Amino acid sequence: MSEHIPIGGAGEYIGSPFVRAFGPDTPTPIPANTWTRITLDPLGEPWRQFGETCWEPITPNDPDYATYGGCVRCRKEGVYDLAGAVIFDSATQTGDRAIEVQEARGPYAGAWRLVTSIPMPKVVLGGVLVSGETYQYVGNIVELCAYSTVATQTTADPQSEWLSATWLGGAT
């Protein structure tokens, strides 16, 4: 998944390590009043990875898949800027929508989460974004979840559900 982007004359990507992980090719059902994990799947839409690989997918051949399938695992300790987005299906335009990014496994699992919510806008593509910074240790597992006060689903476009992580610094 590692890819180098030529910058100037150096011929190598020189920015901070970055990954954007995308959701599935099919809609994710979101039951009413239930936080639902969005599966981040590199087989559906290839992930965008620049610089050092700091995060990896938890795929079916991973021993953590039964509990954390569709999440991402940290491979480089440090401070990260995490951002996530989910576009909800416009067929259901009532209720409230929310998304969160949280540590599912690690020393602070369940102790923090980045959350944002809005009333469902009356638009064709009702998107919700969340972002913030957090310190992550090697082996921590992070997930993207969606919530709705009424049963709905996400869109079928895998680029409408994503989680990005940019390494800002810290341990080397």
mmCIF file of C-alpha atoms in Angstrom:
data_model
loop_
_atom_site.group_PDB
_atom_site.id
_atom_site.type_symbol
_atom_site.label_atom_id
_atom_site.label_comp_id
_atom_site.label_asym_id
_atom_site.label_seq_id
_atom_site.Cartn_x
_atom_site.Cartn_y
_atom_site.Cartn_z
ATOM 1 C CA MET A 1 0.000 0.000 0.000
ATOM 2 C CA SER A 2 2.984 2.330 0.300
ATOM 3 C CA GLU A 3 3.361 4.785 -2.542
ATOM 4 C CA HIS A 4 5.820 7.606 -3.135
ATOM 5 C CA ILE A 5 4.705 10.801 -4.840
ATOM 6 C CA PRO A 6 7.412 12.817 -6.604
ATOM 7 C CA ILE A 7 7.818 16.285 -5.089
ATOM 8 C CA GLY A 8 10.136 18.710 -6.822
ATOM 9 C CA GLY A 9 13.507 17.240 -7.763
ATOM 10 C CA ALA A 10 13.828 14.860 -4.803
ATOM 11 C CA GLY A 11 11.628 12.186 -6.396
ATOM 12 C CA GLU A 12 10.084 11.061 -3.082
ATOM 13 C CA TYR A 13 7.090 12.050 -1.027
ATOM 14 C CA ILE A 14 8.384 14.339 1.724
ATOM 15 C CA GLY A 15 5.223 15.125 3.690
ATOM 16 C CA SER A 16 3.848 13.510 6.847
ATOM 17 C CA PRO A 17 2.743 9.881 6.536
ATOM 18 C CA PHE A 18 -0.935 9.770 5.507
ATOM 19 C CA VAL A 19 -3.580 7.130 4.823
ATOM 20 C CA ARG A 20 -7.183 7.405 3.687
ATOM 21 C CA ALA A 21 -9.168 4.207 4.242
ATOM 22 C CA PHE A 22 -12.469 3.778 2.404
ATOM 23 C CA GLY A 23 -15.682 1.941 3.247
ATOM 24 C CA PRO A 24 -17.432 -0.887 1.406
ATOM 25 C CA ASP A 25 -18.843 -0.913 -2.144
ATOM 26 C CA THR A 26 -22.336 -1.561 -0.777
ATOM 27 C CA PRO A 27 -24.516 0.475 1.589
ATOM 28 C CA THR A 28 -24.034 -0.143 5.316
ATOM 29 C CA PRO A 29 -27.374 -0.567 7.133
ATOM 30 C CA ILE A 30 -27.626 1.739 10.161
ATOM 31 C CA PRO A 31 -30.322 0.521 12.616
ATOM 32 C CA ALA A 32 -32.117 3.165 14.668
ATOM 33 C CA ASN A 33 -30.351 4.306 17.837
ATOM 34 C CA THR A 34 -27.364 1.975 17.398
ATOM 35 C CA TRP A 35 -23.698 2.835 16.823
ATOM 36 C CA THR A 36 -22.686 0.797 13.761
ATOM 37 C CA ARG A 37 -19.099 0.128 12.672
ATOM 38 C CA ILE A 38 -18.269 1.171 9.121
ATOM 39 C CA THR A 39 -16.105 -1.519 7.516
ATOM 40 C CA LEU A 40 -12.939 0.040 6.103
ATOM 41 C CA ASP A 41 -12.016 -2.326 3.285
ATOM 42 C CA PRO A 42 -8.986 -1.891 0.994
ATOM 43 C CA LEU A 43 -10.365 -4.539 -1.383
ATOM 44 C CA GLY A 44 -13.390 -2.414 -2.324
ATOM 45 C CA GLU A 45 -11.691 0.928 -2.880
ATOM 46 C CA PRO A 46 -7.887 0.987 -2.718
ATOM 47 C CA TRP A 47 -6.603 2.992 0.202
ATOM 48 C CA ARG A 48 -4.541 6.127 -0.434
ATOM 49 C CA GLN A 49 -1.216 5.690 1.359
ATOM 50 C CA PHE A 50 1.579 8.243 1.182
ATOM 51 C CA GLY A 51 4.924 8.018 2.923
ATOM 52 C CA GLU A 52 5.590 5.494 5.660
ATOM 53 C CA THR A 53 2.827 2.951 6.329
ATOM 54 C CA CYS A 54 1.510 3.921 9.777
ATOM 55 C CA TRP A 55 -1.851 2.105 9.701
ATOM 56 C CA GLU A 56 -2.947 -1.299 8.391
ATOM 57 C CA PRO A 57 -6.349 -2.845 7.708
ATOM 58 C CA ILE A 58 -7.764 -5.637 9.835
ATOM 59 C CA THR A 59 -8.808 -8.078 7.131
ATOM 60 C CA PRO A 60 -10.214 -11.650 7.253
ATOM 61 C CA ASN A 61 -6.749 -13.270 7.526
ATOM 62 C CA ASP A 62 -5.869 -11.177 10.628
ATOM 63 C CA PRO A 63 -6.147 -12.847 14.072
ATOM 64 C CA ASP A 64 -8.042 -9.760 15.367
ATOM 65 C CA TYR A 65 -10.640 -9.944 12.586
ATOM 66 C CA ALA A 66 -13.373 -11.693 14.633
ATOM 67 C CA THR A 67 -13.538 -8.735 17.038
ATOM 68 C CA TYR A 68 -12.156 -5.820 15.018
ATOM 69 C CA GLY A 69 -12.827 -6.673 11.361
ATOM 70 C CA GLY A 70 -13.020 -3.535 9.243
ATOM 71 C CA CYS A 71 -11.019 -1.406 11.697
ATOM 72 C CA VAL A 72 -7.459 -0.096 11.339
ATOM 73 C CA ARG A 73 -4.363 -0.867 13.451
ATOM 74 C CA CYS A 74 -1.628 1.645 14.289
ATOM 75 C CA ARG A 75 1.891 0.683 13.199
ATOM 76 C CA LYS A 76 3.743 3.848 14.254
ATOM 77 C CA GLU A 77 3.419 5.518 17.654
ATOM 78 C CA GLY A 78 2.720 9.231 17.726
ATOM 79 C CA VAL A 79 0.241 12.074 17.479
ATOM 80 C CA TYR A 80 -2.289 11.721 14.647
ATOM 81 C CA ASP A 81 -4.838 13.961 13.064
ATOM 82 C CA LEU A 82 -7.837 11.683 12.481
ATOM 83 C CA ALA A 83 -10.729 12.649 10.217
ATOM 84 C CA GLY A 84 -13.732 10.634 9.121
ATOM 85 C CA ALA A 85 -16.838 11.039 7.008
ATOM 86 C CA VAL A 86 -20.043 9.209 6.227
ATOM 87 C CA ILE A 87 -22.647 10.176 3.629
ATOM 88 C CA PHE A 88 -26.089 8.889 4.570
ATOM 89 C CA ASP A 89 -28.703 7.718 2.070
ATOM 90 C CA SER A 90 -31.092 10.521 1.146
ATOM 91 C CA ALA A 91 -34.155 8.225 1.019
ATOM 92 C CA THR A 92 -34.622 8.777 4.768
ATOM 93 C CA GLN A 93 -34.404 12.489 5.540
ATOM 94 C CA THR A 94 -35.768 12.491 9.070
ATOM 95 C CA GLY A 95 -33.995 12.164 12.394
ATOM 96 C CA ASP A 96 -30.478 12.979 13.487
ATOM 97 C CA ARG A 97 -27.182 11.562 12.203
ATOM 98 C CA ALA A 98 -23.817 11.197 13.904
ATOM 99 C CA ILE A 99 -20.414 9.644 13.335
ATOM 100 C CA GLU A 100 -17.536 8.865 15.647
ATOM 101 C CA VAL A 101 -13.924 7.789 15.524
ATOM 102 C CA GLN A 102 -12.795 5.945 18.624
ATOM 103 C CA GLU A 103 -10.051 3.736 19.987
ATOM 104 C CA ALA A 104 -11.535 0.236 20.060
ATOM 105 C CA ARG A 105 -8.416 -1.453 21.486
ATOM 106 C CA GLY A 106 -5.554 0.160 23.369
ATOM 107 C CA PRO A 107 -4.856 1.761 26.733
ATOM 108 C CA TYR A 108 -7.575 4.379 26.215
ATOM 109 C CA ALA A 109 -10.221 2.210 24.534
ATOM 110 C CA GLY A 110 -13.620 3.541 25.481
ATOM 111 C CA ALA A 111 -12.044 6.573 27.193
ATOM 112 C CA TRP A 112 -12.146 8.956 24.230
ATOM 113 C CA ARG A 113 -13.994 9.386 20.981
ATOM 114 C CA LEU A 114 -14.325 12.087 18.388
ATOM 115 C CA VAL A 115 -18.052 12.625 17.766
ATOM 116 C CA THR A 116 -20.148 15.001 15.694
ATOM 117 C CA SER A 117 -23.871 15.013 14.991
ATOM 118 C CA ILE A 118 -26.422 17.002 12.984
ATOM 119 C CA PRO A 119 -30.124 16.939 12.138
ATOM 120 C CA MET A 120 -30.439 15.147 8.787
ATOM 121 C CA PRO A 121 -30.306 17.855 6.128
ATOM 122 C CA LYS A 122 -32.896 17.807 3.359
ATOM 123 C CA VAL A 123 -30.308 17.255 0.639
ATOM 124 C CA VAL A 124 -29.398 14.502 -1.795
ATOM 125 C CA LEU A 125 -26.103 13.657 -0.050
ATOM 126 C CA GLY A 126 -26.292 14.189 3.712
ATOM 127 C CA GLY A 127 -22.690 14.026 4.876
ATOM 128 C CA VAL A 128 -21.296 14.183 8.408
ATOM 129 C CA LEU A 129 -17.612 14.891 9.151
ATOM 130 C CA VAL A 130 -15.556 14.436 12.327
ATOM 131 C CA SER A 131 -11.921 15.252 13.113
ATOM 132 C CA GLY A 132 -9.469 15.708 15.943
ATOM 133 C CA GLU A 133 -6.050 14.782 17.254
ATOM 134 C CA THR A 134 -5.025 11.831 19.420
ATOM 135 C CA TYR A 135 -1.909 9.994 20.534
ATOM 136 C CA GLN A 136 -1.779 6.389 19.323
ATOM 137 C CA TYR A 137 0.459 3.469 20.305
ATOM 138 C CA VAL A 138 1.586 0.626 18.043
ATOM 139 C CA GLY A 139 -1.140 -2.022 18.064
ATOM 140 C CA ASN A 140 -4.011 0.327 18.944
ATOM 141 C CA ILE A 141 -7.138 -0.305 16.907
ATOM 142 C CA VAL A 142 -9.375 2.553 15.760
ATOM 143 C CA GLU A 143 -12.868 2.363 14.258
ATOM 144 C CA LEU A 144 -15.282 4.620 12.360
ATOM 145 C CA CYS A 145 -18.950 4.309 13.409
ATOM 146 C CA ALA A 146 -22.228 5.832 12.244
ATOM 147 C CA TYR A 147 -25.462 6.513 14.139
ATOM 148 C CA SER A 148 -29.005 7.540 13.270
ATOM 149 C CA THR A 149 -32.151 8.100 15.317
ATOM 150 C CA VAL A 150 -34.124 6.382 12.517
ATOM 151 C CA ALA A 151 -33.175 3.289 10.509
ATOM 152 C CA THR A 152 -31.260 4.242 7.382
ATOM 153 C CA GLN A 153 -28.136 3.297 5.464
ATOM 154 C CA THR A 154 -25.056 4.815 3.906
ATOM 155 C CA THR A 155 -24.620 5.224 0.169
ATOM 156 C CA ALA A 156 -23.163 2.537 -2.105
ATOM 157 C CA ASP A 157 -20.199 4.738 -3.067
ATOM 158 C CA PRO A 158 -17.111 3.488 -1.161
ATOM 159 C CA GLN A 159 -15.626 6.990 -1.253
ATOM 160 C CA SER A 160 -18.583 8.259 0.791
ATOM 161 C CA GLU A 161 -17.314 6.507 3.937
ATOM 162 C CA TRP A 162 -13.707 7.120 4.914
ATOM 163 C CA LEU A 163 -11.196 7.557 7.704
ATOM 164 C CA SER A 164 -7.944 9.484 7.277
ATOM 165 C CA ALA A 165 -4.927 9.508 9.576
ATOM 166 C CA THR A 166 -1.987 11.898 9.278
ATOM 167 C CA TRP A 167 1.045 11.395 11.518
ATOM 168 C CA LEU A 168 1.920 14.732 13.116
ATOM 169 C CA GLY A 169 4.934 13.638 15.151
ATOM 170 C CA GLY A 170 5.973 11.910 18.320
ATOM 171 C CA ALA A 171 7.879 8.679 18.708
ATOM 172 C CA THR A 172 10.161 7.818 15.784
#
